mmCIF file of C-alpha atoms in Angstrom:
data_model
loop_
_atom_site.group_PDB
_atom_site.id
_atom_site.type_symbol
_atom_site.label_atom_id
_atom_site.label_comp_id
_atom_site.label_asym_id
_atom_site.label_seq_id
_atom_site.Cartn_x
_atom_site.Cartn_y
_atom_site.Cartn_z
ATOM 1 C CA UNK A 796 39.666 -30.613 -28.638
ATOM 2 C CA UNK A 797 41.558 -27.798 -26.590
ATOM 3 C CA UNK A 798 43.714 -25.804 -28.980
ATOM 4 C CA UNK A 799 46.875 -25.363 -26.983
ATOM 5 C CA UNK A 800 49.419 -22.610 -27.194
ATOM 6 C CA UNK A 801 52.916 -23.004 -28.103
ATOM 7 C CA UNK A 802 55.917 -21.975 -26.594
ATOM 8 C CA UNK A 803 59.465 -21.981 -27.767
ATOM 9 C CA UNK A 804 62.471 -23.606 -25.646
ATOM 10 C CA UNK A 805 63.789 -21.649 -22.737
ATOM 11 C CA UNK A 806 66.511 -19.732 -23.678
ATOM 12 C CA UNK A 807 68.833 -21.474 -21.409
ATOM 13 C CA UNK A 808 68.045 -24.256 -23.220
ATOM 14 C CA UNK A 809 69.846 -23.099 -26.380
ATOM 15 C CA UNK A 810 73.018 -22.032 -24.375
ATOM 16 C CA UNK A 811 76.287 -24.028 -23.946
ATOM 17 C CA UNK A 812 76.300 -25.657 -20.528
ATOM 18 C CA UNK A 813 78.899 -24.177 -18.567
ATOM 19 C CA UNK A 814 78.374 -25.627 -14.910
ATOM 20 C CA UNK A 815 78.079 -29.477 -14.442
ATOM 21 C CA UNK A 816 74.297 -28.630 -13.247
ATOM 22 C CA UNK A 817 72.106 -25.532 -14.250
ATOM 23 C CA UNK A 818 68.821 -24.903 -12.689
ATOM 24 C CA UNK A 819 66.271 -23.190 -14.693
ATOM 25 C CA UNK A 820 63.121 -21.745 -13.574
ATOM 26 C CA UNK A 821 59.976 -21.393 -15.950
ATOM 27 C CA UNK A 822 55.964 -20.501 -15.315
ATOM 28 C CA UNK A 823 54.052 -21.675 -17.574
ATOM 29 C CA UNK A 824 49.631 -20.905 -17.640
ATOM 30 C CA UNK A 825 47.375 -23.415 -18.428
ATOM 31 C CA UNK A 826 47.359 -25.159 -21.674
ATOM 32 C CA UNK A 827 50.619 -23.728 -23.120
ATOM 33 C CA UNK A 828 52.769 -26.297 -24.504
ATOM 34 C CA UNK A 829 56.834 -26.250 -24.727
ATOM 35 C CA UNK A 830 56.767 -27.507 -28.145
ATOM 36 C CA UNK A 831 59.344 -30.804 -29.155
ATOM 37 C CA UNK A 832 62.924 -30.377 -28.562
ATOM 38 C CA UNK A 833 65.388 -32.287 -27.221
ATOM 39 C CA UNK A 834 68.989 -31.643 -25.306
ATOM 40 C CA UNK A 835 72.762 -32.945 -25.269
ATOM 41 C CA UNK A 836 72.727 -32.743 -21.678
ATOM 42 C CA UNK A 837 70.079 -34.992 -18.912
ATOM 43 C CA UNK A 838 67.113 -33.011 -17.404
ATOM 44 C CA UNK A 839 65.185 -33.674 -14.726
ATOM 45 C CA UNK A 840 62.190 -31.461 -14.955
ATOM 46 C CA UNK A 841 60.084 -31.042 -11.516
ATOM 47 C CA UNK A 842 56.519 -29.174 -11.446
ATOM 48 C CA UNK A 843 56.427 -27.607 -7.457
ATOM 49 C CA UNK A 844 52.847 -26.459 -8.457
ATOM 50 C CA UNK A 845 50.409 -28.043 -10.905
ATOM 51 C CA UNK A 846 50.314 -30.876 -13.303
ATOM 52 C CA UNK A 847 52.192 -31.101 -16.402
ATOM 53 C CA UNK A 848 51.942 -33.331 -19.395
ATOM 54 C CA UNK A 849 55.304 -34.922 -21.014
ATOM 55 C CA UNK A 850 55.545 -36.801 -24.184
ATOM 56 C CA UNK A 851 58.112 -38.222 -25.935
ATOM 57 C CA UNK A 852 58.397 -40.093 -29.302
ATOM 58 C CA UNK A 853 57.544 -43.488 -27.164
ATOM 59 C CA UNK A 854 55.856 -42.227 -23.870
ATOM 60 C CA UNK A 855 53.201 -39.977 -22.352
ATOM 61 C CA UNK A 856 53.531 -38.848 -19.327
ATOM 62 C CA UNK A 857 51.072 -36.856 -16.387
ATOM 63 C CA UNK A 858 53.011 -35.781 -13.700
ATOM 64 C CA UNK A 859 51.812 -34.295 -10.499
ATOM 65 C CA UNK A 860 53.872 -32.539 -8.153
ATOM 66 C CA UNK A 861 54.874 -35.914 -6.195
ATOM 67 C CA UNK A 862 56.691 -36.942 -9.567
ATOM 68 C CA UNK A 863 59.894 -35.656 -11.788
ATOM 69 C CA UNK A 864 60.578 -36.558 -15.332
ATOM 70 C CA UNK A 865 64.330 -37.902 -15.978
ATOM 71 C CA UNK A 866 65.167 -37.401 -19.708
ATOM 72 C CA UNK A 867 68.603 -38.756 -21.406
ATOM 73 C CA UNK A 868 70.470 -37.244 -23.570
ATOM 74 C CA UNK A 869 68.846 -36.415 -27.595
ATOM 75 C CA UNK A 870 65.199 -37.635 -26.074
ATOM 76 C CA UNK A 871 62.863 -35.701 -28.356
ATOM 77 C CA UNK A 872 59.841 -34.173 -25.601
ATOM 78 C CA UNK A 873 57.476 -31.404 -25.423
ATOM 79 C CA UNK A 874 55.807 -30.062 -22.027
ATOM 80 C CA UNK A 875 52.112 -29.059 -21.567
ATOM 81 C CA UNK A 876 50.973 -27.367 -18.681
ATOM 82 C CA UNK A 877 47.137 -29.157 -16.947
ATOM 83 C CA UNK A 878 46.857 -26.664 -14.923
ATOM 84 C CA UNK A 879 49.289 -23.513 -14.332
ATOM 85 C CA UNK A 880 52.950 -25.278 -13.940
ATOM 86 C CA UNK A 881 55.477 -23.729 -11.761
ATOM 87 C CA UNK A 882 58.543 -25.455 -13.671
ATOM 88 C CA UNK A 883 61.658 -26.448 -12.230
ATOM 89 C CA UNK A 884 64.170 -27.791 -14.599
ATOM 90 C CA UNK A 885 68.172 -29.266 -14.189
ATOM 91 C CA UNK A 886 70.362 -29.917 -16.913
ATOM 92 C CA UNK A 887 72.967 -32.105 -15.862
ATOM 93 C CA UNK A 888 75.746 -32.257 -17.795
ATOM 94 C CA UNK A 889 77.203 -35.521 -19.759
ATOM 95 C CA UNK A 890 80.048 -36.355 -17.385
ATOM 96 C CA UNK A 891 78.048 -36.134 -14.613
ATOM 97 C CA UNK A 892 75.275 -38.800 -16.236
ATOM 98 C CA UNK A 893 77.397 -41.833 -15.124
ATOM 99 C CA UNK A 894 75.593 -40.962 -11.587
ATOM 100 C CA UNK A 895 72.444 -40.991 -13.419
ATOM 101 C CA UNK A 896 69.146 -43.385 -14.060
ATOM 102 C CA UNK A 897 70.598 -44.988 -17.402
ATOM 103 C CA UNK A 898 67.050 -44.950 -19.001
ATOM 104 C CA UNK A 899 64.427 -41.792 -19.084
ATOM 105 C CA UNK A 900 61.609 -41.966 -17.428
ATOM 106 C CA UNK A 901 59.179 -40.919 -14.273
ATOM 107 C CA UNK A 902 60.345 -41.013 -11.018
ATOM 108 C CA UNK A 903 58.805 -40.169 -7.423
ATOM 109 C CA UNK A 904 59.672 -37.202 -6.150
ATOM 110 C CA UNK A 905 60.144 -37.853 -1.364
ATOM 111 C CA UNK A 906 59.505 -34.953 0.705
ATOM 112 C CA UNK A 907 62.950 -34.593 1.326
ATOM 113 C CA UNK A 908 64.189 -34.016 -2.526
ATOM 114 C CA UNK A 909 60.869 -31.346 -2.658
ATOM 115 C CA UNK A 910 62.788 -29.217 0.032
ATOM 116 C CA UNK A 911 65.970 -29.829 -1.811
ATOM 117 C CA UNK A 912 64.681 -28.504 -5.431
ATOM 118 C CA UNK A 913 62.994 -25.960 -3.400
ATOM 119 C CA UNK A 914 66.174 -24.287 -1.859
ATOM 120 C CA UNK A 915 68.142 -25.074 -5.639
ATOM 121 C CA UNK A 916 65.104 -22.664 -6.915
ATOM 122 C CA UNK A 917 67.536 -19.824 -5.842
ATOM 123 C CA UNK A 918 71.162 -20.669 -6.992
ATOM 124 C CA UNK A 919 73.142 -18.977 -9.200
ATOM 125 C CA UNK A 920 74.862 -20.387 -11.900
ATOM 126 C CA UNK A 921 78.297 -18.862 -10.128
ATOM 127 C CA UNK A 922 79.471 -22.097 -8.238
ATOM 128 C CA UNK A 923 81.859 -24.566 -7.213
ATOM 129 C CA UNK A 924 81.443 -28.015 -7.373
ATOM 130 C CA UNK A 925 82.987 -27.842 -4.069
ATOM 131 C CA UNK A 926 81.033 -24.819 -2.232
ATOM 132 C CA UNK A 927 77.726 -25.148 -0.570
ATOM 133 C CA UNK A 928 75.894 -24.622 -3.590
ATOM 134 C CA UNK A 929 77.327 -27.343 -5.471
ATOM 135 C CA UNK A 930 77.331 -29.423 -2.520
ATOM 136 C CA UNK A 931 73.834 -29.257 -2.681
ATOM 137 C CA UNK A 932 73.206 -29.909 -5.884
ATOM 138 C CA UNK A 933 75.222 -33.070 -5.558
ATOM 139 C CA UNK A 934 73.094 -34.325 -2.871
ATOM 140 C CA UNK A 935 70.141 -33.809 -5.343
ATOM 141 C CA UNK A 936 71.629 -35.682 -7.929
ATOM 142 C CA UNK A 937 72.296 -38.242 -5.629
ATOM 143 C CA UNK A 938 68.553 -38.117 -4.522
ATOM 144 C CA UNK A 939 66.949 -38.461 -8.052
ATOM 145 C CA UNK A 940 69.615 -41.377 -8.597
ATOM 146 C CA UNK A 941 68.167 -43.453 -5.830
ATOM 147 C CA UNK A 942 64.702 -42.410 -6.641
ATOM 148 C CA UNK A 943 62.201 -45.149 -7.163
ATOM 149 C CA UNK A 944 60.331 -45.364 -10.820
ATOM 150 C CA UNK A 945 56.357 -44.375 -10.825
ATOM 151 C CA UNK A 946 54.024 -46.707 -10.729
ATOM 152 C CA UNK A 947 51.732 -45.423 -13.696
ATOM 153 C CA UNK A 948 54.249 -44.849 -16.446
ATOM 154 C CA UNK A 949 52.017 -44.804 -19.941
ATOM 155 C CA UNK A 950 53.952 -46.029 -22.639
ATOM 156 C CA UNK A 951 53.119 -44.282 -26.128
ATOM 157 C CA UNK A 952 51.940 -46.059 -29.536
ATOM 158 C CA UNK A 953 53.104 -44.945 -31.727
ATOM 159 C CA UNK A 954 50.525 -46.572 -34.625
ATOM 160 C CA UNK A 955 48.166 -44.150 -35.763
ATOM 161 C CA UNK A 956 45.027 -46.159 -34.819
ATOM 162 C CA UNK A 957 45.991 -46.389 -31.352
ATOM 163 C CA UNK A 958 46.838 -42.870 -31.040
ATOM 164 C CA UNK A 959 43.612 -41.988 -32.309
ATOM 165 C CA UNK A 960 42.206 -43.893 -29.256
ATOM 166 C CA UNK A 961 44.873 -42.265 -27.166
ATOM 167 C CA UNK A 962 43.196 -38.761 -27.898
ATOM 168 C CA UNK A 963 39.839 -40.030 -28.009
ATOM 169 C CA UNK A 964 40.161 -41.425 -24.539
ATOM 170 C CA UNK A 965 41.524 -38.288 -23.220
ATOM 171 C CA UNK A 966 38.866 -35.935 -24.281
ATOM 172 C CA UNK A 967 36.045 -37.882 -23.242
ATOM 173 C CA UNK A 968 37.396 -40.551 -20.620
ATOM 174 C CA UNK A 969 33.926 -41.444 -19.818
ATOM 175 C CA UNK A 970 33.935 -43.428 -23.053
ATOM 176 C CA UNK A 971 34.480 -47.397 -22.465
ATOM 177 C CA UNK A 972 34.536 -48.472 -25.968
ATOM 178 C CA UNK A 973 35.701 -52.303 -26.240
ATOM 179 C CA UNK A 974 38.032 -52.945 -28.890
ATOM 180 C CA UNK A 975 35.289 -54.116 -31.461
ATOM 181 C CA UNK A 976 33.800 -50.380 -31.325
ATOM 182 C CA UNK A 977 37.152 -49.262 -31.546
ATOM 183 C CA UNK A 978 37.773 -50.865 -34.136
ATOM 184 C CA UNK A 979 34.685 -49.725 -36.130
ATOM 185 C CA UNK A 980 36.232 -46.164 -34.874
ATOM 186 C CA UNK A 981 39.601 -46.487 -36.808
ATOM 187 C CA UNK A 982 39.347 -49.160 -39.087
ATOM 188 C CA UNK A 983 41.170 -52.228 -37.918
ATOM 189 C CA UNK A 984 39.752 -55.311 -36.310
ATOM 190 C CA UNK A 985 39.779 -55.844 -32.507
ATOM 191 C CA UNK A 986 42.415 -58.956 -32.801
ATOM 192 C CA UNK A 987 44.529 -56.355 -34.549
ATOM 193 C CA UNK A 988 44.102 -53.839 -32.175
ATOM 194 C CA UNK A 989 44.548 -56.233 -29.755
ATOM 195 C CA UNK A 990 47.853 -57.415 -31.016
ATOM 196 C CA UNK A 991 49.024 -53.962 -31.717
ATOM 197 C CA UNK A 992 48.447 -52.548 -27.831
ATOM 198 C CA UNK A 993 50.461 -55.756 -26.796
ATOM 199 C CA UNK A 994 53.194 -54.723 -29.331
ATOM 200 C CA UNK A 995 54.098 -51.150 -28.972
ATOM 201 C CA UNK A 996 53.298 -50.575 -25.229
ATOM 202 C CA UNK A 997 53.583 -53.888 -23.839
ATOM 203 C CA UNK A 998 50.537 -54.102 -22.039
ATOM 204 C CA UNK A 999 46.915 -55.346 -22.753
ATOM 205 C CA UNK A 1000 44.263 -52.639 -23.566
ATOM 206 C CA UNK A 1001 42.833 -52.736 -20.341
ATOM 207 C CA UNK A 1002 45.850 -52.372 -18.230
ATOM 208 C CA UNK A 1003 46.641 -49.454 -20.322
ATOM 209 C CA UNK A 1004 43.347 -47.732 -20.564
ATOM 210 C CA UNK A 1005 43.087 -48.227 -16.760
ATOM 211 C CA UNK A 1006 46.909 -46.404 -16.577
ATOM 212 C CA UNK A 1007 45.419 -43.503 -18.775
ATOM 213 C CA UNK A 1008 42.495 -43.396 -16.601
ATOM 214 C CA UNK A 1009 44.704 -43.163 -13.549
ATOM 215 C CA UNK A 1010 46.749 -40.505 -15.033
ATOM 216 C CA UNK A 1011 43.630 -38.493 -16.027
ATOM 217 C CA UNK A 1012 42.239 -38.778 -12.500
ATOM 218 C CA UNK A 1013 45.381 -37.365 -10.818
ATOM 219 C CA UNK A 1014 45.521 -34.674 -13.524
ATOM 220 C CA UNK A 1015 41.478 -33.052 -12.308
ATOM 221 C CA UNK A 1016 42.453 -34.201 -8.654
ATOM 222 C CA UNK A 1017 45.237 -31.875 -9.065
ATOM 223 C CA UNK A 1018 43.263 -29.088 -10.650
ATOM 224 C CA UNK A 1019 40.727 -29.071 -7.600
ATOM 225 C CA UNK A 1020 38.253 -31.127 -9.131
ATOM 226 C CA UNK A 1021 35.413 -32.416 -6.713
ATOM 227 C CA UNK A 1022 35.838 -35.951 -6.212
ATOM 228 C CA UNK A 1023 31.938 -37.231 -7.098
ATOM 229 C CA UNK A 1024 32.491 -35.302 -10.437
ATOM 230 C CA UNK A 1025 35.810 -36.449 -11.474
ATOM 231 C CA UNK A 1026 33.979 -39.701 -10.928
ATOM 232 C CA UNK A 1027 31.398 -38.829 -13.529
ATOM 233 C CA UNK A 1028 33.897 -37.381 -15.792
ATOM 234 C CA UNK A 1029 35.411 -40.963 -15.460
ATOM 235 C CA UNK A 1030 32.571 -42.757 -16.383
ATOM 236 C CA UNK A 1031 32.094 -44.298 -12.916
ATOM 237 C CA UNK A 1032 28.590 -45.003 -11.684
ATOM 238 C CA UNK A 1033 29.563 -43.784 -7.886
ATOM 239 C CA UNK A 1034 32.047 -41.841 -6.079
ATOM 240 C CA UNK A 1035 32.691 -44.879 -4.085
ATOM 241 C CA UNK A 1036 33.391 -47.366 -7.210
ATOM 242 C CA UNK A 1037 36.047 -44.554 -8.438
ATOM 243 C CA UNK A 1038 37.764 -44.439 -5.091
ATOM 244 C CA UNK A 1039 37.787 -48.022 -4.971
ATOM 245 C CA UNK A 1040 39.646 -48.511 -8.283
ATOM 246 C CA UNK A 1041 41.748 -45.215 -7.188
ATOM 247 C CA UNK A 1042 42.968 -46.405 -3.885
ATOM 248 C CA UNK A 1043 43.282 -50.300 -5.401
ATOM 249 C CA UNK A 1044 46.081 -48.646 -8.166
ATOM 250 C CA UNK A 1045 47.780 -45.439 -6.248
ATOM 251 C CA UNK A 1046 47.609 -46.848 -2.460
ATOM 252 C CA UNK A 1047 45.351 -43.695 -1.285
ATOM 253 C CA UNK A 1048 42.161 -42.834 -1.723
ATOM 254 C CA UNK A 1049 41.606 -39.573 -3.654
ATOM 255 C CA UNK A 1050 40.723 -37.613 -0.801
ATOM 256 C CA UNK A 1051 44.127 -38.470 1.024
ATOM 257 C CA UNK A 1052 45.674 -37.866 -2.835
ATOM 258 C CA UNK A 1053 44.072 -34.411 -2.579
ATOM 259 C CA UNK A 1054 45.281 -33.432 0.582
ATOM 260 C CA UNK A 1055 49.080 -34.388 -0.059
ATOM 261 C CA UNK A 1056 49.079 -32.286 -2.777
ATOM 262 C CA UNK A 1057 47.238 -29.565 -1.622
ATOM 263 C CA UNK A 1058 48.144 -30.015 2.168
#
């Protein structure tokens, strides 16, 4: 398994918020991770370029650049970077949150609130709430308010089997183990299994293997990958079957999923 590379918090991170919203910029490479921290204040962390991976204590979370990640308060998370990230965060502060999605999650990220986090990219943290500048960041907040939830959301286990599969599935998503082999892999029986899967994430293992899948998919779509090999990589038997099941789930094929992200 990839050894990634750890990073601290930003260093606005660790600073009093002063403003009710402070935009922070970060770059990060490929396969360095923001290691677990959490906030007093929301964030709403946006990738312009690339595809990051966000987990939290009960969630994991690949997000392309048609996505944003809204975090409460105290939610423990850590950031790793698919490909190279271009990494736009806010930290909004508490008062402000009664405007806010009331529980974390991923949320889609229009056309229209792109150009806004594109223009915030070059405040200052010298505002009003009243001037342009904070005029505009109150239409964004507005904007990620009203924003509808992603499809794909993976919930997390958090038991240590399924986790095991978790990891396993990631670094060789080719593998279609049924629960039974699964079970052989980590020591519990496939009703267990089963039962557990239902439990913690609140979906059967199919429906959630097929959400990891998905999430996979968009992550080497979004790192250029050619679409008969991500198939492969899948485990698919044809390029066709894989854009099948893609367009079935997302809406688009993965060509048209390739071109809105890369234009």
């Amino acid at each position: 398994m990839t050894k990634n590379i750890l990073l601290p918090p930003s260093e606005a991170s660790q600073e009093p918020l002063n403003v009710p919203v402070k935009v922070v910029q970060r770059d990060i490479p490929k396969q360095f991770e923001i290691e677990m921290h959490s906030h007093e204040w929301g964030q709403f962390v946006y990738a312009s370029k690339g595809v990051m991976l966000v987990e939290t204590p009960e969630h994991c979370y690949i997000v392309p650049p048609e996505q944003g990640v809204w975090l409460l308060p105290h939610v423990n998370h850590k950031v790793r970077a698919l490909t190279h990230v271009f990494l736009t965060s806010f930290y909004i502060a508490t008062e402000m949150l009664i405007h806010m999605p009331q529980e974390s999650g991923v949320l889609e990220v229009s056309p229209f609130l792109q150009v806004l986090i594109d223009e915030a990219k070059y405040f200052s943290g010298d505002y009003t709430w009243e001037d342009t500048q904070g005029l505009h960041l109150r239409l964004i907040l507005h904007t990620i308010n009203k924003a509808p939830s992603a499809i794909f959301q993976l919930p997390f286990p958090s038991d240590k089997r399924l986790v095991a599969i978790l990891y396993a599935i990631r670094e060789t998503p080719s593998n279609n183990y049924s629960l039974e082999q699964w079970g052989n892999t980590v020591g519990a029986s496939s009703r267990t299994l089963s039962r557990l899967f239902k439990k913690e994430t609140g979906l059967h293992y199919s429906e959630w293997r097929q959400r990891l899948i998905i999430q996979i998919a968009i992550g080497k779509l979004n790192e250029g990958g050619i679409i008969a090999n991500v198939a492969h990589d899948l485990g698919y038997e044809s390029p066709s079957a894989f854009t099948y099941m893609f367009r079935e789930k997302t809406g688009m094929t993965p060509s048209a999923f390739k071109r809105s992200t890369f234009g």
